[in-house]
Tab-separated table of C-alpha atoms in Angstrom:
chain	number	residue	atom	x	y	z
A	1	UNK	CA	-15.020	35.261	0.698
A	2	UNK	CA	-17.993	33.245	-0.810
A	3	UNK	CA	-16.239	32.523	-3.948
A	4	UNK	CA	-12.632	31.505	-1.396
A	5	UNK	CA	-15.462	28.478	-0.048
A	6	UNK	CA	-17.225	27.990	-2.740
A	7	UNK	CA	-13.882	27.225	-4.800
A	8	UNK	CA	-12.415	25.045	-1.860
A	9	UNK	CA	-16.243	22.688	-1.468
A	10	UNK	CA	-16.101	22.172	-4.948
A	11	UNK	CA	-12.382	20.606	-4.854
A	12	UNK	CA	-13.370	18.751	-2.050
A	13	UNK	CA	-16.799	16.879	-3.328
A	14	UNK	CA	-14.631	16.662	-6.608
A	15	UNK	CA	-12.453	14.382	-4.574
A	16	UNK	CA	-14.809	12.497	-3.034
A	17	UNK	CA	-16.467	11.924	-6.639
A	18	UNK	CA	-13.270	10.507	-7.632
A	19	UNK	CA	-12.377	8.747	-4.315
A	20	UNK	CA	-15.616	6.943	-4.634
A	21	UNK	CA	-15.165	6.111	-8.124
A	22	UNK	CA	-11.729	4.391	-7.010
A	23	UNK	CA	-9.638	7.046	-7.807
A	24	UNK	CA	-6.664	6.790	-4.658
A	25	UNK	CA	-4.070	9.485	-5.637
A	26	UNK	CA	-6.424	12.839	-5.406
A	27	UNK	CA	-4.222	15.343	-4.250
A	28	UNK	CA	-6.476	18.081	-2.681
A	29	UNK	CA	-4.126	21.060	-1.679
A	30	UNK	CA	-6.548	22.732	0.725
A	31	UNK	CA	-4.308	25.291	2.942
A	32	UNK	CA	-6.676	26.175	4.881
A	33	UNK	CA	-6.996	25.713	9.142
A	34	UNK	CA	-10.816	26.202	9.304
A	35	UNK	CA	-13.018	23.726	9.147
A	36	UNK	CA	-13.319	23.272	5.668
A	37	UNK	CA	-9.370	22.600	5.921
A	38	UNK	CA	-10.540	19.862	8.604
A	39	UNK	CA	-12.840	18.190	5.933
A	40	UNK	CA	-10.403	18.083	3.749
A	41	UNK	CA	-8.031	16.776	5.734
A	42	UNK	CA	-10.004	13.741	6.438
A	43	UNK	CA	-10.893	13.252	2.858
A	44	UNK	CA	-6.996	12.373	2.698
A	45	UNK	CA	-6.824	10.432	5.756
A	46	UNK	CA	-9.609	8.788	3.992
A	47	UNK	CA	-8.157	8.324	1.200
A	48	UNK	CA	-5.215	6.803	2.458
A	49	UNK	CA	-6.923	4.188	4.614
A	50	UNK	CA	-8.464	2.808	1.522
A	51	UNK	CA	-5.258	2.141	-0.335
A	52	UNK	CA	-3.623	0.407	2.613
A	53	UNK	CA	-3.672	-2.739	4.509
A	54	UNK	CA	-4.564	-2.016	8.253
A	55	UNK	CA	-2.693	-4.372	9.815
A	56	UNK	CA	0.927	-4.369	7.590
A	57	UNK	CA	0.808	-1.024	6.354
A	58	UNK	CA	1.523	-1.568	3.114
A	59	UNK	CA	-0.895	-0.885	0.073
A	60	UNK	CA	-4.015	-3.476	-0.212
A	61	UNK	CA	-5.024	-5.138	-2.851
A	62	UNK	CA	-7.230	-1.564	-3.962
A	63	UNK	CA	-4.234	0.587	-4.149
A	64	UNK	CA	-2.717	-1.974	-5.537
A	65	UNK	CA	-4.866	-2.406	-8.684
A	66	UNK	CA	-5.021	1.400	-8.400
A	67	UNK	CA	-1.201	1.985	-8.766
A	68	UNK	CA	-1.108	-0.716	-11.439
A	69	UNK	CA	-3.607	1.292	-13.536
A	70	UNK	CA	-2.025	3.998	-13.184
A	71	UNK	CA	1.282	2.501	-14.646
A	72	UNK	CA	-0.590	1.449	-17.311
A	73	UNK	CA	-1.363	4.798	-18.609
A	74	UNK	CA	0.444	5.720	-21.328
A	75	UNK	CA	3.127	8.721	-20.624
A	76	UNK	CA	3.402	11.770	-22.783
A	77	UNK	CA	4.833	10.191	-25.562
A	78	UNK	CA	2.121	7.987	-26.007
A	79	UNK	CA	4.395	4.424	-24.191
A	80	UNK	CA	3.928	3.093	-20.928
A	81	UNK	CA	6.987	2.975	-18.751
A	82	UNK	CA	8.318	0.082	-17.793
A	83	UNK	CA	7.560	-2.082	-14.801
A	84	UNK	CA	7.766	-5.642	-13.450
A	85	UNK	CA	5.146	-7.088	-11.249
A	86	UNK	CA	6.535	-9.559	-8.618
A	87	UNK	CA	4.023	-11.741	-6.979
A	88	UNK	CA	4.667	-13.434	-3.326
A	89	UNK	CA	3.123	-15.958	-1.526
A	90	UNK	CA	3.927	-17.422	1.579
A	91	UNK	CA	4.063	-21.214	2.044
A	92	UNK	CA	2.498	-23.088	5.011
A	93	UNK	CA	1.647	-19.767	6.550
A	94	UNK	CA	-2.089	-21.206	7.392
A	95	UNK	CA	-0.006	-23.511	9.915
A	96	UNK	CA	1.007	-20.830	11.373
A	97	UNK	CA	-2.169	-19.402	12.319
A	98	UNK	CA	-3.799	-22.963	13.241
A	99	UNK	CA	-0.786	-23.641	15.711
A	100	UNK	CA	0.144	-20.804	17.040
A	101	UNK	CA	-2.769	-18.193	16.413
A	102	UNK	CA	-4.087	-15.419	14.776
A	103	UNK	CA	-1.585	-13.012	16.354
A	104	UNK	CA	1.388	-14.650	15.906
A	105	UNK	CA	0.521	-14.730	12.129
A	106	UNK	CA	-0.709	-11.249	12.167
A	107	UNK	CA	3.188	-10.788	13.715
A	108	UNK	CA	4.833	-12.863	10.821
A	109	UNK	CA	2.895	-10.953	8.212
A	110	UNK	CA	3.619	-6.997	9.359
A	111	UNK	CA	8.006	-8.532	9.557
A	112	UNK	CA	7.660	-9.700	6.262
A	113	UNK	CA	5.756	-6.907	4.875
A	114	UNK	CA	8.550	-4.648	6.616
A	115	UNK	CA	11.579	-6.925	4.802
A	116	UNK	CA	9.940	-6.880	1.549
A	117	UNK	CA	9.534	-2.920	1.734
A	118	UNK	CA	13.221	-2.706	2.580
A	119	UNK	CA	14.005	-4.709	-0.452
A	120	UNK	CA	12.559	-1.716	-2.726
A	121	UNK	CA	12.817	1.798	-3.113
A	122	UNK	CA	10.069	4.512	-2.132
A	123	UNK	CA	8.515	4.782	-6.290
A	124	UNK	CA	7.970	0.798	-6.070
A	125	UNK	CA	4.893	-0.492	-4.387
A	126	UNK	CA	4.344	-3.086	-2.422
A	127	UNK	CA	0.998	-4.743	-1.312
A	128	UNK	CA	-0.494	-6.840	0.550
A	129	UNK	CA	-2.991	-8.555	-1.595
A	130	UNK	CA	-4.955	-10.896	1.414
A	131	UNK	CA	-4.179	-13.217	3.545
A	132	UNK	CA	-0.395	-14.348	3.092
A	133	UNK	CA	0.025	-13.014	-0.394
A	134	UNK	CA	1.809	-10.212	-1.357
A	135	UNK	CA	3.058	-8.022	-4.976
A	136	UNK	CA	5.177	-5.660	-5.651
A	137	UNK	CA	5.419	-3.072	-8.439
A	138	UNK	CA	8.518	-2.352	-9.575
A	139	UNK	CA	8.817	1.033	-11.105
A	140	UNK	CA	11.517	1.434	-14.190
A	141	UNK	CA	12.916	-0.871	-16.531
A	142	UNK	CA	14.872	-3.419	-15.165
A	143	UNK	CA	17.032	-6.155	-16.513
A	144	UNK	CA	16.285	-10.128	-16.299
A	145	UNK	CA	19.364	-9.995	-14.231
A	146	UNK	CA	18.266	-7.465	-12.045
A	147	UNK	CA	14.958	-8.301	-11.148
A	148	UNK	CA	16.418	-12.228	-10.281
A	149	UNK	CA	18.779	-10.336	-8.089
A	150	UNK	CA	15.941	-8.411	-5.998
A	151	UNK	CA	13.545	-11.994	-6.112
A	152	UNK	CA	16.735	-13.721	-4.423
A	153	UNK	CA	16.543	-9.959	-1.893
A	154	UNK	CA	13.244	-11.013	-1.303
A	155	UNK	CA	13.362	-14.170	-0.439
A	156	UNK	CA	16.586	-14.050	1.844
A	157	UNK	CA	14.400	-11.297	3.907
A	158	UNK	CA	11.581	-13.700	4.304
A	159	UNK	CA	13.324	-16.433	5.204
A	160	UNK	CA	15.282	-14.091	7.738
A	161	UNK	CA	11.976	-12.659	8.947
A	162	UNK	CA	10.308	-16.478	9.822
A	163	UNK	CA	13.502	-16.985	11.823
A	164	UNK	CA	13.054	-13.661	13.690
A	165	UNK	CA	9.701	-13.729	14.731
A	166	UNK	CA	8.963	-16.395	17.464
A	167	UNK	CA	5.548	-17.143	17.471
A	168	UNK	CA	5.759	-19.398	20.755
A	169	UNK	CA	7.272	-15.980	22.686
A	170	UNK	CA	4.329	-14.006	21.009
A	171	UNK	CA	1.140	-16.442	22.414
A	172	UNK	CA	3.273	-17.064	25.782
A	173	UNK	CA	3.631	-13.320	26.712
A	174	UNK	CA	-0.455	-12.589	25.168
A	175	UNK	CA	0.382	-10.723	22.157
């Protein structure tokens, strides 16, 4: 039994070694319903949190650079797979907050972090990088074609999110 929790510690402060060294994607695979299991469960909770913008839900800018590393890496054949990195940034959005609020911006920044997710698929990340700027890794090899199809995606989704969110209905009912 001592060698059972002894085994399942170790994987745990391994994790937190490499949380803390910036290391987001530790899996952990603790099946356990103790208390132990507990620790490790928050570990991941933990682990999670720091990878992912509070208020959008979408990665930050440190899961960000994290999942960028780790695209980076060369694969087993020695390449790197390809990727495109698609940077967004949100014009006038400071006028936003200054007439209308904090809230309604923090509203116009979870819609359009929702329509640019829906523009990608689940092995693509997309981030929140501060304030009203955004990136998004896109995983595989795509075609100049392709990629100007997805930035045109993206940008009919904004646009369609700024006309759905009505900042004036947000302060007027407290939000």
């Amino acid at each position: 039994i001592l060698n059972w929790i002894e085994r399942d510690l170790r994987k745990i402060s391994d994790a937190a070694r490499r949380i803390g060294h910036g290391e987001l994607n530790v899996a952990l695979n603790l099946k356990r319903q103790d208390e132990i299991g507990q620790l490790g469960q928050s570990f991941m909770t933990m682990q999670h949190q720091l990878g992912t913008d509070a208020l959008t839900g979408v990665s930050n800018r440190r899961g960000f650079a994290a999942r960028l590393h780790q695209r980076m890496r060369p694969g087993p054949a020695g390449a790197v797979a390809g990727f495109a990195i698609l940077l967004i940034d949100l014009d006038h959005f400071k006028q936003v907050n200054d007439a209308m609020g904090h809230p309604a911006g923090d509203a116009v920044l979870i819609e359009v972090a929702e329509r640019i997710r829906a523009c990608f698929g689940a092995q693509d990340t997309v981030a929140r990088l501060g304030g009203d700027e955004f990136a998004v890794i896109i995983d595989g090899s795509s075609t100049t074609a392709e990629l100007e199809a997805r930035l045109q995606a993206v940008e009919a989704a904004v646009v369609q999110a700024s006309h759905r969110v009505d900042p004036e209905a947000l302060v007027a009912t407290g939000f």
